mmCIF file of C-alpha atoms in Angstrom:
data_model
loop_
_atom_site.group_PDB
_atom_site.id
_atom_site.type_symbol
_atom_site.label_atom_id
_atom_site.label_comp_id
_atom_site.label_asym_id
_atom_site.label_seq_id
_atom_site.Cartn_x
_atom_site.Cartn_y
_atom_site.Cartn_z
ATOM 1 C CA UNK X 14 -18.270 -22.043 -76.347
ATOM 2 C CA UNK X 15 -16.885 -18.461 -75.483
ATOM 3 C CA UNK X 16 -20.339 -17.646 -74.536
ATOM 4 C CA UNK X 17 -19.992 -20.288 -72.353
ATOM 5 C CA UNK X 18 -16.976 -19.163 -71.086
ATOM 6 C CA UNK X 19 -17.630 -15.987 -70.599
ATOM 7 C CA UNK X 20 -20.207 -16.822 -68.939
ATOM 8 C CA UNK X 21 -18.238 -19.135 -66.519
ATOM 9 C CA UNK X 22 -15.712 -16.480 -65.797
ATOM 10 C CA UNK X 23 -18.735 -13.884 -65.021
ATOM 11 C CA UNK X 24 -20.266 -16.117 -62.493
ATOM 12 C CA UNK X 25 -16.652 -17.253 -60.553
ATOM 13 C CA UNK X 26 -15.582 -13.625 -60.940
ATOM 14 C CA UNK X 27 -19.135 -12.589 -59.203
ATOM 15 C CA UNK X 28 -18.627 -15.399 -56.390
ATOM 16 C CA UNK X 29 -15.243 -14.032 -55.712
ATOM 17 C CA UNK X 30 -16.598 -11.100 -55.606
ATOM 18 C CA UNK X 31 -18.970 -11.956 -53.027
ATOM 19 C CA UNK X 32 -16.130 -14.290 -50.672
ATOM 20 C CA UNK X 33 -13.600 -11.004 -50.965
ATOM 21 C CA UNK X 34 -11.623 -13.242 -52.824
ATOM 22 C CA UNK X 35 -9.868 -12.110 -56.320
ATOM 23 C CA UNK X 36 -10.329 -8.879 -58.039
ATOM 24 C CA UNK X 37 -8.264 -5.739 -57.264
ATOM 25 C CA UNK X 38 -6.054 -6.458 -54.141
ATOM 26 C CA UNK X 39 -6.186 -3.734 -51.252
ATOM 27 C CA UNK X 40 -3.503 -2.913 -48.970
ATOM 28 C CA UNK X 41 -4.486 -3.808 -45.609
ATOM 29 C CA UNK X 42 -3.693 -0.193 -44.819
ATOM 30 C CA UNK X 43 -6.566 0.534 -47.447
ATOM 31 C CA UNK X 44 -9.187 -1.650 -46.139
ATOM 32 C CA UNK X 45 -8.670 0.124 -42.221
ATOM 33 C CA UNK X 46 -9.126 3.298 -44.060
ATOM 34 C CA UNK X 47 -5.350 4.859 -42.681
ATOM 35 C CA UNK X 48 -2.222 5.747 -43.840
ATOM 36 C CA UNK X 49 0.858 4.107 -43.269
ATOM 37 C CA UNK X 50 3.002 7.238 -43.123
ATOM 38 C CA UNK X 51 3.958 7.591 -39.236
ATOM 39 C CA UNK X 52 2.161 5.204 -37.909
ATOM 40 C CA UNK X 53 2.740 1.592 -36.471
ATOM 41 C CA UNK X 54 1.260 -1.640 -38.644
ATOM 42 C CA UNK X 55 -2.076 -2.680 -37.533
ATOM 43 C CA UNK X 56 -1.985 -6.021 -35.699
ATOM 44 C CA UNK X 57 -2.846 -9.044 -37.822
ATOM 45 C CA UNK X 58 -4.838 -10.953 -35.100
ATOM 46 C CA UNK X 59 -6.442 -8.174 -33.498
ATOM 47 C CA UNK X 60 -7.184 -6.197 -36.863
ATOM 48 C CA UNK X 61 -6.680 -3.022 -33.938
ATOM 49 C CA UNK X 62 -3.951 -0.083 -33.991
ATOM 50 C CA UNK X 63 -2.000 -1.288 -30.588
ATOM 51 C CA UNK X 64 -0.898 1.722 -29.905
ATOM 52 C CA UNK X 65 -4.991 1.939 -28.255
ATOM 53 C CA UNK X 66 -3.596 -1.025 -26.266
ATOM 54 C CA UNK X 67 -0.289 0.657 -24.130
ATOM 55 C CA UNK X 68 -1.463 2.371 -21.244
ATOM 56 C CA UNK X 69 -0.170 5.198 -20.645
ATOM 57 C CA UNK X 70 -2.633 6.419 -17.579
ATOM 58 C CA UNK X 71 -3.400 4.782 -14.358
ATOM 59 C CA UNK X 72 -5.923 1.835 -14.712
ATOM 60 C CA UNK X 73 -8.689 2.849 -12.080
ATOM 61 C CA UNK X 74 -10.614 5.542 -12.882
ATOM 62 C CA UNK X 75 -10.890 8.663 -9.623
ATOM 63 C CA UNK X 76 -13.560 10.628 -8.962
ATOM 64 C CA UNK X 77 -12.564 14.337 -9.583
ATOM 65 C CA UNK X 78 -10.453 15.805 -7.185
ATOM 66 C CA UNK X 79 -9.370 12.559 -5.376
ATOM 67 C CA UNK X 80 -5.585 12.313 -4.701
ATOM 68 C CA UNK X 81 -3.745 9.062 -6.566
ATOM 69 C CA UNK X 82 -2.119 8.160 -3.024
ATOM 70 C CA UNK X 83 -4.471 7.177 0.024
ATOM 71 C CA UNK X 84 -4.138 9.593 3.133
ATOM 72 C CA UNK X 85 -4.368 9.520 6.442
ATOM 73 C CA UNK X 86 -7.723 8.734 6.993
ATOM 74 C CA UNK X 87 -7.988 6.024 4.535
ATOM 75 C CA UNK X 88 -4.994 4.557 6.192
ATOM 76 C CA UNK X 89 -5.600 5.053 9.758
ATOM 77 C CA UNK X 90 -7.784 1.972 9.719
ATOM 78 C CA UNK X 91 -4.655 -0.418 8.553
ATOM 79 C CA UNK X 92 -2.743 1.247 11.265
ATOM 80 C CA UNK X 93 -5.096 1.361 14.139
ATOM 81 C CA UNK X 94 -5.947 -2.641 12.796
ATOM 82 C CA UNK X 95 -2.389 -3.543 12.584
ATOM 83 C CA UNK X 96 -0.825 -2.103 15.611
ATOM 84 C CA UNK X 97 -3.744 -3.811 17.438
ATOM 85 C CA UNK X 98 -3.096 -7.482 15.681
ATOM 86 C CA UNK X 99 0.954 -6.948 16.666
ATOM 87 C CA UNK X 100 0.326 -5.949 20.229
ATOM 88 C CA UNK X 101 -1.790 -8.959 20.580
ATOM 89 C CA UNK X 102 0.924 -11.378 18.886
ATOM 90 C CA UNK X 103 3.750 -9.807 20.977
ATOM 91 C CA UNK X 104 1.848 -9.688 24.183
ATOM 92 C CA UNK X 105 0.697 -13.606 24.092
ATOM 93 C CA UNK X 106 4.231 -14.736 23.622
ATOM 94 C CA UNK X 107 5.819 -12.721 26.048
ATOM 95 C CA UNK X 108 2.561 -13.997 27.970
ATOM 96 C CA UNK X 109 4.074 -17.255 27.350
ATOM 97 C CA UNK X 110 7.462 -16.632 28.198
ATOM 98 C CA UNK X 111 6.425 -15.015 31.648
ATOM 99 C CA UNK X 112 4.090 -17.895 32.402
ATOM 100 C CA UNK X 113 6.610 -20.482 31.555
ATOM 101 C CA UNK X 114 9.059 -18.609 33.658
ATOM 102 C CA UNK X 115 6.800 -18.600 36.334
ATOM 103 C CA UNK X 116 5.506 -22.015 36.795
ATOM 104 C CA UNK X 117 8.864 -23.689 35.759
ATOM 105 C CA UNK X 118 8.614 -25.039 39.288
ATOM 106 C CA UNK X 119 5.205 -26.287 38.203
ATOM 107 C CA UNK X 120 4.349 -29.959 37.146
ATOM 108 C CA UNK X 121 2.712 -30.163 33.658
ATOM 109 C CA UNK X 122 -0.859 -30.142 35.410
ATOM 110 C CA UNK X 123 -3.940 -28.355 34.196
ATOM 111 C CA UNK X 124 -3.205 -25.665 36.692
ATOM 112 C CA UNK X 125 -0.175 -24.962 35.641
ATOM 113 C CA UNK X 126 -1.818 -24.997 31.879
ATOM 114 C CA UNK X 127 -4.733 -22.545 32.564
ATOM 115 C CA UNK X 128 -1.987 -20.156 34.144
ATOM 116 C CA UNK X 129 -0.083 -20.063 31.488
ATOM 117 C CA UNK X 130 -3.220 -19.751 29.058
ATOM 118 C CA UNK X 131 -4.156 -16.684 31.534
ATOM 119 C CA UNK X 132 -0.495 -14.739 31.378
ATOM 120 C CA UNK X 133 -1.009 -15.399 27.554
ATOM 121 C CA UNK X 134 -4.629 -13.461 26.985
ATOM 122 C CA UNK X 135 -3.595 -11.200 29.745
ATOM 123 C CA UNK X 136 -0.373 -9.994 28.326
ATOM 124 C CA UNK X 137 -1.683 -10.409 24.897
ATOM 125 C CA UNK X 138 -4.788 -7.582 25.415
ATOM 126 C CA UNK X 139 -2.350 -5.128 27.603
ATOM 127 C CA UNK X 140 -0.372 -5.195 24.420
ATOM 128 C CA UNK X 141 -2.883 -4.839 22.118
ATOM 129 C CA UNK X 142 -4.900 -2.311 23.833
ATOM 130 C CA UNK X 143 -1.198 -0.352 24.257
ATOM 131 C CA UNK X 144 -0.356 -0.311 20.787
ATOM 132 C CA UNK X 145 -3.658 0.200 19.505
ATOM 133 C CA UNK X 146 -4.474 3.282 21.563
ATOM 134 C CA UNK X 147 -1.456 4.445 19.712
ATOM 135 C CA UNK X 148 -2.488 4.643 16.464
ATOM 136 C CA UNK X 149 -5.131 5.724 17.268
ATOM 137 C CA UNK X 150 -3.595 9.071 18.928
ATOM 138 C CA UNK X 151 -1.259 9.201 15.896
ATOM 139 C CA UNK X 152 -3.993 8.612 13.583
ATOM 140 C CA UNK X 153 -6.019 11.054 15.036
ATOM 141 C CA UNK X 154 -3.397 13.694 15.198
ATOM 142 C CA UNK X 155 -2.298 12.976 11.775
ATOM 143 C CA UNK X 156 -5.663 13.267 9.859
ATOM 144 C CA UNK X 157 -6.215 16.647 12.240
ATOM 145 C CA UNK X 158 -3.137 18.051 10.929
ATOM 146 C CA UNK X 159 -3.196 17.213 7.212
ATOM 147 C CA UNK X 160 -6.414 18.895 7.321
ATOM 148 C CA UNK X 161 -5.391 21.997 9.017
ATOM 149 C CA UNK X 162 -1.971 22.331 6.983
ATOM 150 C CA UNK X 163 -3.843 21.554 3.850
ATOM 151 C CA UNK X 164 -0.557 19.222 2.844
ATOM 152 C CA UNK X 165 0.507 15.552 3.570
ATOM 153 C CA UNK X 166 4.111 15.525 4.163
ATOM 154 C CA UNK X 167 6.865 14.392 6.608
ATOM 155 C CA UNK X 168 5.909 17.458 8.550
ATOM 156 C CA UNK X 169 3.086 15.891 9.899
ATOM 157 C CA UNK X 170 4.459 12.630 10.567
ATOM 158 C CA UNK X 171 6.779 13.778 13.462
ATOM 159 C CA UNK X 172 4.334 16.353 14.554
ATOM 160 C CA UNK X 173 1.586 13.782 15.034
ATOM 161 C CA UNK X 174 4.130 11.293 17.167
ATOM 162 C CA UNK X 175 5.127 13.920 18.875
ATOM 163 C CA UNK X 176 2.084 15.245 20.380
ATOM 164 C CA UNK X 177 0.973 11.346 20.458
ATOM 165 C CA UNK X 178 3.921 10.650 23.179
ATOM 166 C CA UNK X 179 2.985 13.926 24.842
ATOM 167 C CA UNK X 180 -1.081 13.028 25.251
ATOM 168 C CA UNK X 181 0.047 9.414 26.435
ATOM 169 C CA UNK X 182 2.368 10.559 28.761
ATOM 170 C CA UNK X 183 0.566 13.577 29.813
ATOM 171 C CA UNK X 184 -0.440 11.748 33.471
ATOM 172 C CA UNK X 185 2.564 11.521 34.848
ATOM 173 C CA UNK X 186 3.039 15.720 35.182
ATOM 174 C CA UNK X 187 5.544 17.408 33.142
ATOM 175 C CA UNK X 188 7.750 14.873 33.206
ATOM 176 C CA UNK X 189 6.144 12.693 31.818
ATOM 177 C CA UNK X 190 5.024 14.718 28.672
ATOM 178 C CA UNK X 191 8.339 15.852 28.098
ATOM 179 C CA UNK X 192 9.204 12.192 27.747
ATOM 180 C CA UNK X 193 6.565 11.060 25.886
ATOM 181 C CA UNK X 194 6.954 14.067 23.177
ATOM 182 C CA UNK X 195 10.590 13.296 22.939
ATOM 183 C CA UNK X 196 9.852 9.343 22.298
ATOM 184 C CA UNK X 197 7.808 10.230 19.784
ATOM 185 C CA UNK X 198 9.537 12.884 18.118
ATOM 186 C CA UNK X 199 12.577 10.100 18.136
ATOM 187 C CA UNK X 200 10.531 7.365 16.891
ATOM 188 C CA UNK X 201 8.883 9.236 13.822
ATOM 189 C CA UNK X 202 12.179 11.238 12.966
ATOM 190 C CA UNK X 203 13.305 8.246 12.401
ATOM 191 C CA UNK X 204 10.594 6.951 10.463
ATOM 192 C CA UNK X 205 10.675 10.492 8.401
ATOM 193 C CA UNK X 206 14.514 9.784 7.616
ATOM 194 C CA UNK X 207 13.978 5.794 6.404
ATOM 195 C CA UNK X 208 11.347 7.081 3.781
ATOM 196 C CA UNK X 209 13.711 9.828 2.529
ATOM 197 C CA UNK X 210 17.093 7.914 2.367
ATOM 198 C CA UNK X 211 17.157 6.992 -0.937
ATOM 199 C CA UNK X 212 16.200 10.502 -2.246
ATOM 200 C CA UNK X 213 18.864 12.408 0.465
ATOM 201 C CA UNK X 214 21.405 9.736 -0.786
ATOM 202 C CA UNK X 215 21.018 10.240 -4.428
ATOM 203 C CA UNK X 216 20.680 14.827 -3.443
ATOM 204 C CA UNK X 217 23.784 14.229 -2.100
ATOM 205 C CA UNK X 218 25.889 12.057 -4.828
ATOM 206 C CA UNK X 219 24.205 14.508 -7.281
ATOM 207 C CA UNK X 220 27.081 17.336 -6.966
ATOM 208 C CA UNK X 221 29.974 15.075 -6.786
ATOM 209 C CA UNK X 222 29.122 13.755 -9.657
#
């Protein structure tokens, strides 16, 4: 009967031994093989440290020596592209406004519908091909600059409007240039000094306080 028993108890304790079940009990800190002593508990669903899981570095992964911000030349194509797509949207409804205007004395006719259509795509490309040929002086400028200066700051910016208003303006004489230069410098100082509000606001509240 104790033979019996024994031998019972030897084959349950050998199952158990085999499910991980019963026996000496192990700290789950035991079984992952590390300490407890400074570190966070392991999660009980992942079985990981999550400390591995916070990310403390950017997610994409840069080829060596690329900058974390896009420049000039990766942007110029969403400038050149957008200033193109508003020039177009502004110019075919002032299109619309001016052919309105101008055939208010018009019946609703198909005449008076294809002139209007024409004002519209008229207006519209001006616009577009304005505004476009813009960025792409600025662009150009821009990306010529950064590269020469070997830095991407507000410097360049202003510089690039500037002689962007001077190359547009540049056929009508001296004049004209100076204009241009000074719309630009205008347009992009002011550009320069939206970007660096917050950061001239808080350099300036800084010694009061």
């Amino acid at each position: 009967m104790e033979g019996g028993g024994g031998s019972g108890n030897k084959t349950t304790g050998g199952l158990s031994g085999f499910f991980g079940a019963g026996g000496a009990g192990y700290s789950h800190a035991d079984l992952a093989g590390v300490p407890l002593t400074g570190m966070n508990p392991l999660s009980p669903y992942l079985n990981v440290d999550p400390r591995y899981l916070v990310q403390d570095t950017d997610e994409f992964i840069l080829p060596t020596g690329a900058n974390k911000t896009r420049g000039r030349f990766e942007l110029a194509f969403f400038t050149i592209g957008g200033c193109c797509m508003t020039g177009a949207a502004f110019g075919a409804i002032n299109g619309l406004r001016l052919g309105l205007k101008e055939t208010q004395n018009m019946t609703w006719s198909k005449p008076r519908n294809v002139q209007i259509l024409n004002m519209v795509t008229r207006q519209g490309a001006l616009w577009a091909n304005t505004l476009g040929s813009l960025a792409l002086l600025y662009s150009a400028f821009g990306v010529i600059i950064e590269k020469t200066r070997g830095a991407e700051d507000d410097l360049n910016t202003v510089a690039a409007g500037t002689m962007t208003g001077m190359l547009y303006k540049c056929t009508g004489g001296l004049r004209g240039v100076a204009r241009g230069g000074l719309a630009g410098l205008t347009l992009t100082g002011l550009y320069a000094l939206y970007n660096n509000w917050e950061h001239m606001k808080g350099s300036v509240l800084q010694p009061s306080l």
